[in-house]
CSV table of C-alpha atoms and ligand atoms in Angstrom, one decimal:
chain,number,residue,atom,x,y,z
E,1061,MET,CA,86.0,43.6,72.8
E,1062,GLN,CA,88.9,43.6,75.2
E,1063,GLU,CA,88.2,44.8,78.8
E,1064,VAL,CA,89.5,48.1,80.2
E,1065,ILE,CA,91.5,47.6,83.4
E,1066,VAL,CA,91.0,49.9,86.5
E,1067,GLY,CA,93.2,50.4,89.5
E,1068,VAL,CA,91.7,52.1,92.6
E,1069,VAL,CA,93.7,54.1,95.1
E,1070,GLY,CA,91.6,55.0,98.2
E,1071,LEU,CA,89.2,52.5,99.8
E,1072,GLY,CA,87.2,54.9,102.0
E,1073,ASN,CA,83.6,56.0,101.6
E,1074,VAL,CA,83.9,56.8,97.9
E,1075,GLY,CA,86.4,54.0,96.9
E,1076,LEU,CA,84.3,51.2,98.5
E,1077,GLY,CA,81.1,52.7,97.1
E,1078,ALA,CA,82.5,52.7,93.6
E,1079,LEU,CA,83.8,49.2,93.9
E,1080,GLN,CA,80.5,47.9,95.2
E,1081,ILE,CA,78.7,49.4,92.1
E,1082,LEU,CA,81.4,48.1,89.7
E,1083,ALA,CA,80.9,44.6,91.2
E,1084,GLU,CA,77.1,44.5,91.6
E,1085,ASN,CA,76.3,46.4,88.3
E,1086,ALA,CA,79.1,44.8,86.2
E,1087,ASP,CA,76.9,43.1,83.7
E,1088,GLN,CA,74.8,46.2,82.9
E,1089,ILE,CA,77.9,48.3,82.7
E,1090,ALA,CA,79.4,45.8,80.2
E,1091,LEU,CA,76.2,45.9,78.2
E,1092,LYS,CA,76.2,49.7,78.0
E,1093,LEU,CA,79.9,49.8,77.1
E,1094,GLY,CA,80.2,46.8,74.9
E,1095,PHE,CA,83.2,45.6,77.0
E,1096,ARG,CA,83.9,44.9,80.6
E,1097,LEU,CA,85.5,47.2,83.2
E,1098,GLN,CA,87.8,45.0,85.3
E,1099,VAL,CA,89.4,46.1,88.6
E,1100,LYS,CA,92.8,44.4,89.0
E,1101,VAL,CA,94.5,46.3,91.8
E,1102,VAL,CA,93.3,48.3,94.8
E,1103,CYS,CA,95.3,50.4,97.3
E,1104,SER,CA,94.9,52.0,100.7
E,1105,ARG,CA,97.0,52.5,103.9
E,1106,ALA,CA,95.5,49.2,105.3
E,1107,PRO,CA,94.0,47.3,102.4
E,1108,GLU,CA,94.0,44.0,104.2
E,1109,ASN,CA,91.2,45.1,106.5
E,1110,LYS,CA,88.8,46.1,103.7
E,1111,ALA,CA,85.8,44.1,103.0
E,1112,LEU,CA,85.8,44.1,99.1
E,1113,PRO,CA,82.8,42.8,97.2
E,1114,PRO,CA,83.3,39.1,96.5
E,1115,GLU,CA,82.3,39.5,92.8
E,1116,LEU,CA,85.6,41.4,92.3
E,1117,GLY,CA,87.4,38.1,92.7
E,1118,GLY,CA,91.1,38.0,93.5
E,1119,VAL,CA,92.1,41.6,93.0
E,1120,MET,CA,95.7,42.5,94.1
E,1121,ARG,CA,95.8,44.6,97.3
E,1122,THR,CA,98.7,46.9,98.0
E,1123,ARG,CA,99.7,49.7,100.5
E,1124,ASP,CA,101.9,51.4,97.9
E,1125,TRP,CA,100.0,53.5,95.3
E,1126,ARG,CA,103.1,53.2,93.1
E,1127,ASP,CA,102.1,49.6,92.5
E,1128,VAL,CA,98.8,50.9,90.9
E,1129,VAL,CA,100.2,53.7,88.8
E,1130,THR,CA,103.0,51.5,87.4
E,1131,HIS,CA,100.9,48.4,87.0
E,1132,PRO,CA,101.5,47.4,83.3
E,1133,GLU,CA,97.9,46.3,82.7
E,1134,VAL,CA,96.1,49.3,84.4
E,1135,ASP,CA,94.5,51.7,81.9
E,1136,ILE,CA,92.7,54.0,84.4
E,1137,VAL,CA,93.7,55.0,87.9
E,1138,ALA,CA,90.9,56.2,90.2
E,1139,GLU,CA,92.4,58.6,92.8
E,1140,LEU,CA,89.9,58.4,95.7
E,1141,VAL,CA,92.3,59.5,98.5
E,1142,GLY,CA,91.5,63.2,98.7
E,1143,GLY,CA,93.6,66.2,99.9
E,1144,THR,CA,96.6,67.8,98.1
E,1145,GLY,CA,99.5,65.6,99.4
E,1146,ALA,CA,99.6,61.9,98.3
E,1147,ALA,CA,96.8,62.5,95.8
E,1148,ARG,CA,98.9,64.9,93.8
E,1149,GLY,CA,101.7,62.4,93.7
E,1150,ILE,CA,99.3,59.7,92.6
E,1151,ILE,CA,97.8,61.7,89.8
E,1152,ASP,CA,101.2,63.1,88.6
E,1153,ALA,CA,102.7,59.6,88.5
E,1154,ALA,CA,99.6,58.1,86.8
E,1155,ILE,CA,99.9,60.8,84.0
E,1156,GLU,CA,103.7,60.1,83.8
E,1157,ASN,CA,102.9,56.4,83.3
E,1158,ARG,CA,100.3,57.3,80.6
E,1159,LYS,CA,97.4,56.1,82.7
E,1160,SER,CA,94.1,57.9,82.4
E,1161,VAL,CA,92.8,59.3,85.7
E,1162,VAL,CA,89.4,59.6,87.4
E,1163,THR,CA,89.3,61.7,90.5
E,1164,ALA,CA,86.8,62.9,93.1
E,1165,ASN,CA,89.2,65.4,94.5
E,1166,LYS,CA,87.7,68.9,94.6
E,1167,GLU,CA,90.5,70.4,96.8
E,1168,LEU,CA,93.3,69.4,94.4
E,1169,MET,CA,91.4,70.2,91.2
E,1170,ALA,CA,90.3,73.6,92.5
E,1171,LEU,CA,93.9,74.5,93.4
E,1172,CYS,CA,95.9,72.9,90.5
E,1173,GLY,CA,93.3,71.5,88.1
E,1174,ALA,CA,94.5,73.7,85.2
E,1175,GLU,CA,98.1,72.5,85.5
E,1176,ILE,CA,97.0,68.9,85.9
E,1177,TRP,CA,94.7,69.1,82.8
E,1178,ASP,CA,97.5,70.6,80.7
E,1179,ARG,CA,99.8,67.8,81.7
E,1180,ALA,CA,97.1,65.2,80.9
E,1181,ILE,CA,96.5,66.7,77.5
E,1182,SER,CA,100.2,66.8,76.7
E,1183,ALA,CA,100.5,63.1,77.7
E,1184,GLY,CA,97.5,62.2,75.6
E,1185,ILE,CA,95.6,60.6,78.4
E,1186,ASN,CA,92.0,61.2,79.7
E,1187,LEU,CA,91.0,62.9,82.9
E,1188,ALA,CA,87.6,63.0,84.5
E,1189,MET,CA,86.4,64.6,87.8
E,1190,GLU,CA,82.6,64.5,87.9
E,1191,ALA,CA,82.6,63.4,91.6
E,1192,SER,CA,84.6,66.4,92.7
E,1193,VAL,CA,81.5,68.7,92.7
E,1194,ALA,CA,78.0,67.9,94.1
E,1195,GLY,CA,78.5,64.2,94.6
E,1196,GLY,CA,75.7,62.5,92.7
E,1197,ILE,CA,74.6,65.4,90.5
E,1198,PRO,CA,76.3,65.1,87.1
E,1199,ILE,CA,76.9,68.8,86.8
E,1200,HIS,CA,80.3,68.4,85.0
E,1201,ALA,CA,78.6,66.5,82.2
E,1202,VAL,CA,75.9,69.2,82.1
E,1203,LEU,CA,78.4,72.0,81.7
E,1204,ARG,CA,80.8,70.2,79.4
E,1205,GLU,CA,78.2,68.6,77.2
E,1206,GLY,CA,74.5,69.0,78.0
E,1207,ILE,CA,74.3,72.8,77.8
E,1208,SER,CA,77.7,73.6,76.4
E,1209,GLY,CA,76.1,75.4,73.4
E,1210,ASP,CA,74.7,78.0,75.8
E,1211,ARG,CA,76.5,81.1,77.1
E,1212,ILE,CA,76.4,80.8,80.9
E,1213,THR,CA,75.6,84.0,82.7
E,1214,GLY,CA,75.2,82.8,86.3
E,1215,ILE,CA,75.5,79.7,88.6
E,1216,TYR,CA,73.9,79.5,92.0
E,1217,GLY,CA,74.5,76.4,94.0
E,1218,ILE,CA,74.0,74.8,97.4
E,1219,LEU,CA,77.2,72.8,97.3
E,1220,ASN,CA,77.9,71.8,100.9
E,1221,GLY,CA,75.5,69.2,102.4
E,1222,THR,CA,76.8,69.7,105.9
E,1223,CYS,CA,76.0,73.4,105.9
E,1224,ASN,CA,72.7,72.9,104.3
E,1225,TYR,CA,71.8,70.3,106.9
E,1226,ILE,CA,72.9,72.6,109.8
E,1227,LEU,CA,71.0,75.6,108.3
E,1228,THR,CA,67.8,73.7,107.8
E,1229,GLU,CA,68.0,72.2,111.3
E,1230,ILE,CA,68.4,75.7,112.8
E,1231,GLU,CA,65.5,76.8,110.7
E,1232,SER,CA,63.1,73.9,111.6
E,1233,ARG,CA,64.0,73.4,115.3
E,1234,ALA,CA,65.1,76.9,116.3
E,1235,ALA,CA,68.3,75.3,117.6
E,1236,GLU,CA,71.6,77.2,118.0
E,1237,PHE,CA,74.4,76.6,115.5
E,1238,SER,CA,76.8,75.1,118.0
E,1239,ALA,CA,74.1,72.6,119.2
E,1240,VAL,CA,73.2,71.5,115.7
E,1241,LEU,CA,76.9,71.2,114.8
E,1242,ALA,CA,77.7,69.0,117.8
E,1243,GLU,CA,74.7,66.7,117.0
E,1244,ALA,CA,75.8,66.5,113.3
E,1245,GLN,CA,79.3,65.5,114.5
E,1246,ARG,CA,77.9,62.8,116.8
E,1247,ARG,CA,75.9,61.4,114.0
E,1248,GLY,CA,78.8,61.5,111.6
E,1249,TYR,CA,77.3,64.1,109.2
E,1250,ALA,CA,80.0,66.6,110.1
E,1251,GLU,CA,83.8,66.1,110.5
E,1252,ALA,CA,85.5,66.4,113.9
E,1253,ASP,CA,87.2,69.5,112.4
E,1254,PRO,CA,84.2,71.1,110.7
E,1255,SER,CA,86.0,74.1,109.4
E,1256,ALA,CA,86.3,73.1,105.8
E,1257,ASP,CA,82.5,72.8,105.7
E,1258,VAL,CA,81.1,75.5,108.0
E,1259,ASP,CA,83.6,78.1,107.0
E,1260,GLY,CA,82.8,77.7,103.3
E,1261,HIS,CA,86.1,76.3,102.1
E,1262,ASP,CA,84.7,73.1,100.7
E,1263,ALA,CA,82.0,74.9,98.7
E,1264,ARG,CA,84.6,77.4,97.6
E,1265,SER,CA,86.7,74.6,96.0
E,1266,LYS,CA,83.6,73.3,94.3
E,1267,LEU,CA,82.6,76.7,93.0
E,1268,ALA,CA,86.1,77.3,91.6
E,1269,ILE,CA,85.8,74.1,89.5
E,1270,LEU,CA,82.2,74.9,88.4
E,1271,ALA,CA,83.0,78.5,87.5
E,1272,ALA,CA,86.0,77.3,85.5
E,1273,LEU,CA,83.9,74.8,83.7
E,1274,ALA,CA,81.1,77.3,83.0
E,1275,PHE,CA,83.2,80.3,82.1
E,1276,GLY,CA,86.5,78.8,80.9
E,1277,GLU,CA,88.6,81.0,83.1
E,1278,ARG,CA,91.4,80.0,85.4
E,1279,ILE,CA,89.6,80.6,88.6
E,1280,THR,CA,91.3,79.7,91.9
E,1281,PRO,CA,89.7,79.6,95.4
E,1282,SER,CA,91.4,82.9,96.2
E,1283,ASP,CA,89.2,84.6,93.6
E,1284,ILE,CA,86.1,83.7,95.6
E,1285,PHE,CA,84.8,85.8,98.5
E,1286,THR,CA,84.1,83.3,101.2
E,1287,GLU,CA,82.1,83.5,104.4
E,1288,GLY,CA,80.8,80.6,106.5
E,1289,ILE,CA,77.6,80.0,108.5
E,1290,ARG,CA,78.9,80.1,112.1
E,1291,ARG,CA,77.1,83.4,112.9
E,1292,ILE,CA,73.6,82.3,111.6
E,1293,SER,CA,71.2,81.9,114.5
E,1294,PRO,CA,67.5,81.0,114.9
E,1295,VAL,CA,66.6,84.7,115.2
E,1296,ASP,CA,68.0,85.2,111.6
E,1297,PHE,CA,65.5,82.6,110.3
E,1298,GLN,CA,62.7,84.3,112.2
E,1299,TYR,CA,63.5,87.7,110.7
E,1300,ALA,CA,64.1,86.2,107.3
E,1301,ALA,CA,60.7,84.6,107.5
E,1302,THR,CA,59.0,87.9,108.3
E,1303,LEU,CA,60.5,89.1,105.0
E,1304,ASP,CA,59.3,86.0,103.2
E,1305,HIS,CA,62.8,84.7,102.8
E,1306,THR,CA,65.0,81.9,104.2
E,1307,ILE,CA,68.8,81.5,104.5
E,1308,ARG,CA,71.1,79.2,102.6
E,1309,LEU,CA,74.9,79.1,102.0
E,1310,ILE,CA,74.9,80.1,98.3
E,1311,ALA,CA,77.9,79.5,96.1
E,1312,ALA,CA,77.4,82.0,93.2
E,1313,ALA,CA,79.2,83.0,90.1
E,1314,ARG,CA,77.5,85.7,88.1
E,1315,GLN,CA,78.6,87.6,85.1
E,1316,THR,CA,78.0,91.4,85.4
E,1317,PRO,CA,78.8,94.2,83.0
E,1318,SER,CA,82.0,94.8,84.9
E,1319,GLY,CA,83.2,91.3,85.5
E,1320,LEU,CA,82.6,88.0,87.2
E,1321,ILE,CA,81.5,88.1,90.8
E,1322,LEU,CA,82.3,85.0,92.8
E,1323,SER,CA,81.2,84.3,96.3
E,1324,VAL,CA,80.3,81.6,98.9
E,1325,ARG,CA,78.3,83.2,101.6
E,1326,PRO,CA,75.0,82.8,103.6
E,1327,ALA,CA,72.3,84.8,101.8
E,1328,LEU,CA,68.6,85.6,102.2
E,1329,ILE,CA,66.7,83.9,99.4
E,1330,PRO,CA,63.0,84.2,98.7
E,1331,LYS,CA,60.9,81.4,100.1
E,1332,SER,CA,59.3,81.1,96.7
E,1333,THR,CA,62.6,80.1,94.9
E,1334,ILE,CA,63.2,76.5,94.2
E,1335,LEU,CA,66.6,76.7,96.0
E,1336,ALA,CA,64.7,77.4,99.3
E,1337,SER,CA,63.1,73.9,99.1
E,1338,VAL,CA,66.6,72.3,99.1
E,1339,ARG,CA,66.8,70.9,102.6
E,1340,GLY,CA,69.0,68.6,104.7
E,1341,ALA,CA,72.2,67.3,103.1
E,1342,TYR,CA,70.9,67.7,99.5
E,1343,ASN,CA,72.8,69.8,96.9
E,1344,ALA,CA,71.5,71.8,94.0
E,1345,VAL,CA,72.8,73.8,91.1
E,1346,TRP,CA,70.9,76.4,89.2
E,1347,VAL,CA,72.5,77.5,86.0
E,1348,ARG,CA,71.3,80.5,84.0
E,1349,GLY,CA,72.2,80.7,80.3
E,1350,ARG,CA,71.7,83.5,77.8
E,1351,TYR,CA,69.8,81.2,75.3
E,1352,GLY,CA,68.5,78.2,77.3
E,1353,GLU,CA,67.6,80.3,80.3
E,1354,ASP,CA,67.3,78.5,83.6
E,1355,THR,CA,68.0,74.9,84.3
E,1356,PHE,CA,68.1,73.2,87.7
E,1357,TYR,CA,69.9,70.1,89.0
E,1358,TYR,CA,69.2,68.5,92.3
E,1359,GLY,CA,70.5,65.4,94.2
E,1360,GLN,CA,72.6,63.9,96.9
E,1361,GLY,CA,75.8,66.0,97.3
E,1362,ALA,CA,77.8,63.3,99.0
E,1363,GLY,CA,77.7,59.7,100.3
E,1364,SER,CA,79.3,56.5,99.3
E,1365,ARG,CA,76.8,55.4,96.7
E,1366,PRO,CA,75.8,58.7,95.0
E,1367,THR,CA,79.5,59.7,94.7
E,1368,GLY,CA,80.3,56.1,93.7
E,1369,VAL,CA,77.9,56.4,90.7
E,1370,ALA,CA,79.7,59.6,89.6
E,1371,VAL,CA,83.1,57.8,89.8
E,1372,VAL,CA,81.8,54.7,87.9
E,1373,SER,CA,80.2,56.8,85.3
E,1374,ASP,CA,83.5,58.7,84.8
E,1375,LEU,CA,85.3,55.3,84.5
E,1376,MET,CA,82.8,54.4,81.8
E,1377,ARG,CA,83.3,57.7,80.0
E,1378,VAL,CA,87.1,57.4,80.1
E,1379,ALA,CA,87.0,53.7,79.1
E,1380,ARG,CA,84.9,54.6,76.0
E,1381,GLU,CA,87.4,57.2,75.0
E,1382,ILE,CA,90.3,54.8,75.5
E,1383,ARG,CA,88.5,52.2,73.3
E,1384,ASN,CA,87.4,54.7,70.6
E,1385,GLY,CA,90.6,56.7,70.5
E,1386,SER,CA,91.1,59.7,72.7
E,1387,PRO,CA,89.8,62.8,71.1
E,1388,GLU,CA,91.7,66.1,71.0
E,1389,ARG,CA,90.7,67.7,74.3
E,1390,VAL,CA,90.4,71.3,75.6
E,1391,SER,CA,91.0,71.8,79.2
E,1392,PRO,CA,87.9,72.9,81.0
E,1393,PHE,CA,90.1,75.3,82.9
E,1394,ALA,CA,91.3,77.2,79.9
E,1395,HIS,CA,89.1,77.9,76.9
E,1396,GLU,CA,90.5,80.4,74.5
E,1397,ARG,CA,89.9,83.5,76.5
E,1398,LEU,CA,87.0,85.7,75.5
E,1399,GLY,CA,88.3,88.2,78.1
E,1400,GLU,CA,84.8,88.9,79.4
E,1401,TYR,CA,84.8,86.8,82.5
E,1402,GLN,CA,87.5,88.4,84.7
E,1403,PRO,CA,86.9,87.9,88.4
E,1404,ILE,CA,86.3,91.2,90.2
E,1405,PRO,CA,85.8,91.8,94.0
E,1406,VAL,CA,82.4,91.5,95.5
E,1407,THR,CA,82.8,95.1,96.9
E,1408,LEU,CA,82.1,96.3,93.4
E,1409,GLN,CA,78.6,94.9,93.3
E,1410,ASN,CA,75.3,96.6,94.3
E,1411,ARG,CA,73.0,94.5,96.5
E,1412,ALA,CA,70.2,94.8,99.0
E,1413,PHE,CA,71.4,93.8,102.4
E,1414,TYR,CA,69.9,92.3,105.6
E,1415,LEU,CA,71.7,93.9,108.6
E,1416,ARG,CA,71.1,92.2,111.9
E,1417,PHE,CA,72.1,94.0,115.2
E,1418,ARG,CA,72.2,92.9,118.8
E,1419,VAL,CA,72.1,95.8,121.1
E,1420,VAL,CA,71.7,97.0,124.7
E,1421,ASP,CA,68.4,98.7,124.4
E,1422,ARG,CA,68.3,102.5,124.8
E,1423,PRO,CA,66.8,105.5,123.0
E,1424,GLY,CA,68.5,106.8,119.9
E,1425,ILE,CA,69.9,103.6,118.5
E,1426,ILE,CA,68.1,103.6,115.2
E,1427,ALA,CA,69.0,107.3,114.7
E,1428,ALA,CA,72.7,106.6,115.3
E,1429,LEU,CA,72.7,103.7,112.9
E,1430,SER,CA,70.6,105.5,110.2
E,1431,ARG,CA,73.0,108.5,110.4
E,1432,ILE,CA,76.0,106.3,109.5
E,1433,LEU,CA,74.1,104.5,106.7
E,1434,ALA,CA,72.8,107.8,105.3
E,1435,ALA,CA,76.3,109.3,105.2
E,1436,LYS,CA,77.2,106.4,102.9
E,1437,ASN,CA,74.2,107.0,100.7
E,1438,ILE,CA,72.6,103.7,101.8
E,1439,SER,CA,68.8,103.9,101.8
E,1440,LEU,CA,66.9,101.9,104.3
E,1441,ASP,CA,64.1,99.6,103.1
E,1442,ALA,CA,62.7,98.5,106.4
E,1443,VAL,CA,63.4,98.3,110.1
E,1444,VAL,CA,62.0,95.1,111.7
E,1445,GLN,CA,61.9,94.3,115.3
E,1446,LEU,CA,60.2,91.2,116.6
E,1447,PRO,CA,59.0,91.1,120.3
E,1448,SER,CA,61.9,90.1,122.6
E,1449,GLU,CA,62.3,89.7,126.3
E,1450,SER,CA,65.9,90.7,126.5
E,1451,LYS,CA,66.7,94.4,126.7
E,1452,SER,CA,70.5,93.7,127.2
E,1453,ASN,CA,70.8,91.6,124.0
E,1454,LEU,CA,68.0,92.9,121.8
E,1455,PRO,CA,68.0,91.8,118.2
E,1456,PHE,CA,66.5,93.8,115.3
E,1457,VAL,CA,67.0,94.1,111.6
E,1458,ILE,CA,67.5,96.8,109.0
E,1459,THR,CA,67.1,96.0,105.4
E,1460,THR,CA,68.7,98.3,102.8
E,1461,GLU,CA,67.8,99.2,99.2
E,1462,ARG,CA,70.4,98.1,96.6
E,1463,SER,CA,73.7,99.6,97.8
E,1464,SER,CA,77.3,99.3,97.0
E,1465,GLU,CA,78.8,96.5,99.0
E,1466,ARG,CA,81.9,98.6,99.6
E,1467,ASP,CA,79.8,101.4,101.1
E,1468,VAL,CA,77.9,98.9,103.3
E,1469,ARG,CA,81.2,97.4,104.6
E,1470,GLU,CA,82.6,100.9,105.3
E,1471,ALA,CA,79.4,101.7,107.2
E,1472,LEU,CA,79.7,98.5,109.3
E,1473,GLY,CA,83.3,99.4,110.0
E,1474,GLU,CA,82.2,102.8,111.4
E,1475,MET,CA,79.5,101.1,113.5
E,1476,SER,CA,82.1,98.9,115.2
E,1477,GLY,CA,82.8,101.7,117.7
E,1478,LEU,CA,79.2,102.1,118.9
E,1479,ASP,CA,79.0,101.1,122.6
E,1480,PHE,CA,75.4,99.8,122.5
E,1481,LEU,CA,76.3,97.0,120.1
E,1482,VAL,CA,76.6,93.6,121.9
E,1483,GLU,CA,78.4,92.1,118.8
E,1484,PRO,CA,79.4,93.2,115.3
E,1485,PRO,CA,76.4,93.5,113.0
E,1486,LEU,CA,75.7,90.5,110.7
E,1487,ALA,CA,75.3,91.5,107.1
E,1488,LEU,CA,73.8,89.1,104.6
E,1489,PRO,CA,73.0,89.9,100.9
E,1490,ILE,CA,69.4,89.5,99.8
E,1491,GLU,CA,69.4,87.4,96.7
E,1492,THR,CA,67.0,89.1,94.3
E,1493,ALA,CA,68.1,87.3,91.1
E,1494,LEU,CA,66.5,83.9,92.0
G,1504,NAP,N1,82.7,61.2,101.1
G,1504,NAP,C1,81.9,61.7,100.1
G,1504,NAP,O1,80.7,61.7,100.2
G,1504,NAP,C2,82.6,62.5,99.0
G,1504,NAP,C3,81.8,63.2,98.1
G,1504,NAP,C4,82.3,63.8,97.0
G,1504,NAP,C5,83.7,63.8,96.8
G,1504,NAP,N2,84.5,63.2,97.8
G,1504,NAP,C6,85.9,63.1,97.6
G,1504,NAP,O2,86.3,61.8,97.4
G,1504,NAP,C7,87.7,61.6,97.9
G,1504,NAP,C8,87.7,60.5,98.9
G,1504,NAP,O3,86.8,60.8,100.0
G,1504,NAP,P1,86.4,59.7,101.0
G,1504,NAP,O4,85.2,60.3,101.8
G,1504,NAP,O5,86.2,58.4,100.4
G,1504,NAP,O6,87.6,59.7,102.0
G,1504,NAP,P2,88.0,58.6,103.1
G,1504,NAP,O7,86.8,57.8,103.5
G,1504,NAP,O8,88.8,59.3,104.1
G,1504,NAP,O9,89.0,57.6,102.3
G,1504,NAP,C9,90.3,57.9,101.9
G,1504,NAP,C10,91.0,56.6,101.5
G,1504,NAP,O10,92.3,57.0,101.1
G,1504,NAP,C11,93.2,56.1,101.7
G,1504,NAP,N3,94.5,56.7,101.8
G,1504,NAP,C12,94.9,57.8,102.5
G,1504,NAP,N4,96.2,58.1,102.3
G,1504,NAP,C13,96.7,57.2,101.4
G,1504,NAP,C14,97.9,56.9,100.9
G,1504,NAP,N5,99.0,57.7,101.1
G,1504,NAP,N6,98.1,55.9,100.1
G,1504,NAP,C15,97.0,55.1,99.8
G,1504,NAP,N7,95.8,55.2,100.3
G,1504,NAP,C16,95.6,56.3,101.1
G,1504,NAP,C17,92.7,55.7,103.0
G,1504,NAP,O11,93.2,54.5,103.4
G,1504,NAP,P3,92.8,53.7,104.8
G,1504,NAP,O12,91.3,53.5,104.7
G,1504,NAP,O13,93.5,52.4,104.7
G,1504,NAP,O14,93.2,54.5,105.9
G,1504,NAP,C18,91.2,55.6,102.7
G,1504,NAP,O15,90.8,54.3,102.2
G,1504,NAP,C19,88.1,63.0,98.5
G,1504,NAP,O16,88.8,63.7,97.5
G,1504,NAP,C20,86.7,63.6,98.8
G,1504,NAP,O17,86.8,65.0,98.8
G,1504,NAP,C21,84.0,62.5,98.9
């Protein structure tokens, strides 16, 4: 059967990883498909410097992505540039030229995925985006195919490998956040500008895509309450451990009777939960369905080869669809609305909280804090204080019973005027559903 022709824009970590797999694994891919995938043109800002796998033969190299999206023989364009600038132009132009698209771009798909899918469907071309969430974990295929017969009620993910690496290093070595981050940057695990990772924005884009896939709603990053990990310190892991918990950046989408609650935030999770054993740069997604109950997916969340596998598998999926006739498609971002998954603010939820204070020690502190909490009807569960040398920066923790997040935030606001606080209290939800 005639081959399917691929053009690749972006020859960075993911682009070169995908090309290596396409080259080295070409025979097995052809056996699985019944035809060959052939790369004819590749593009980057400086393509002449790239070491391409020799098995690819004499592919055309160009600096201008327009050469790829208008190439008369190209059936599928792989957009592996990233960001929302050039990548948007590449995908739009590919669709205009009736090329199918494979992308790894979480940022763009989280922001404008719905619109891009609508255009792709109108143009009758295929679009695939497996690599955009959780690198090597095939979570799109799971939600779109594997468990699509279920009715999803919750997703809990560890979706940012850099944050998970930093948190587990703080946990295991009792090192401060800034020291672990600097080391991760030196080793190339974290970007020079770490904000997208450590402030939760990367995980937020991924959750927006996953929640859209799972619930069929048009969810954008702005629907997701987002808090990063900059304030987590070794002392928080010590206190969490005394409560039989640990701390992870949890991306969660859960259906409640009043609506869909979406958040990316550090949370206490029980040490006994399987998510607590996800360490280092690994990712994991836990999906809860009404019928199939819990399923769990684990793997490398990034990296040239794991993400390359996701891209190549998408190329194969799309190539099959091209060869077998493109089916009528429904955008993953817009099922017919059931109207039951409307995003609502996190302040409407009731959770147990971990409140960590740093204070200048003096009598009456617990009484002052308890008064403010009691006035908001927040019941204390425990007051925990580990031995500490420092009386001028003394940490201790209060855990609360399940309370309205709005009340907890209002209480924290009132505490901000207390002169014994060295810094604003840290409030983390305690995840009881896992
Ligand atoms: N890295 C991962 O592990 C990972 C995991 C999952 C998803 N992703 C996603 O995969 C995508 C690519 O990530 P990456 O890590 O491979 O990025 P990268 O290493 O920075 O590579 C980006 C590539 O795009 C090329 N490029 C940039 N602007 C261009 C333009 N205007 N025209 C043509 N080429 C252009 C660059 O060219 P030059 O090399 O010539 O400068 C480079 O080859 C992103 O959407 C990212 O979010 C990455």
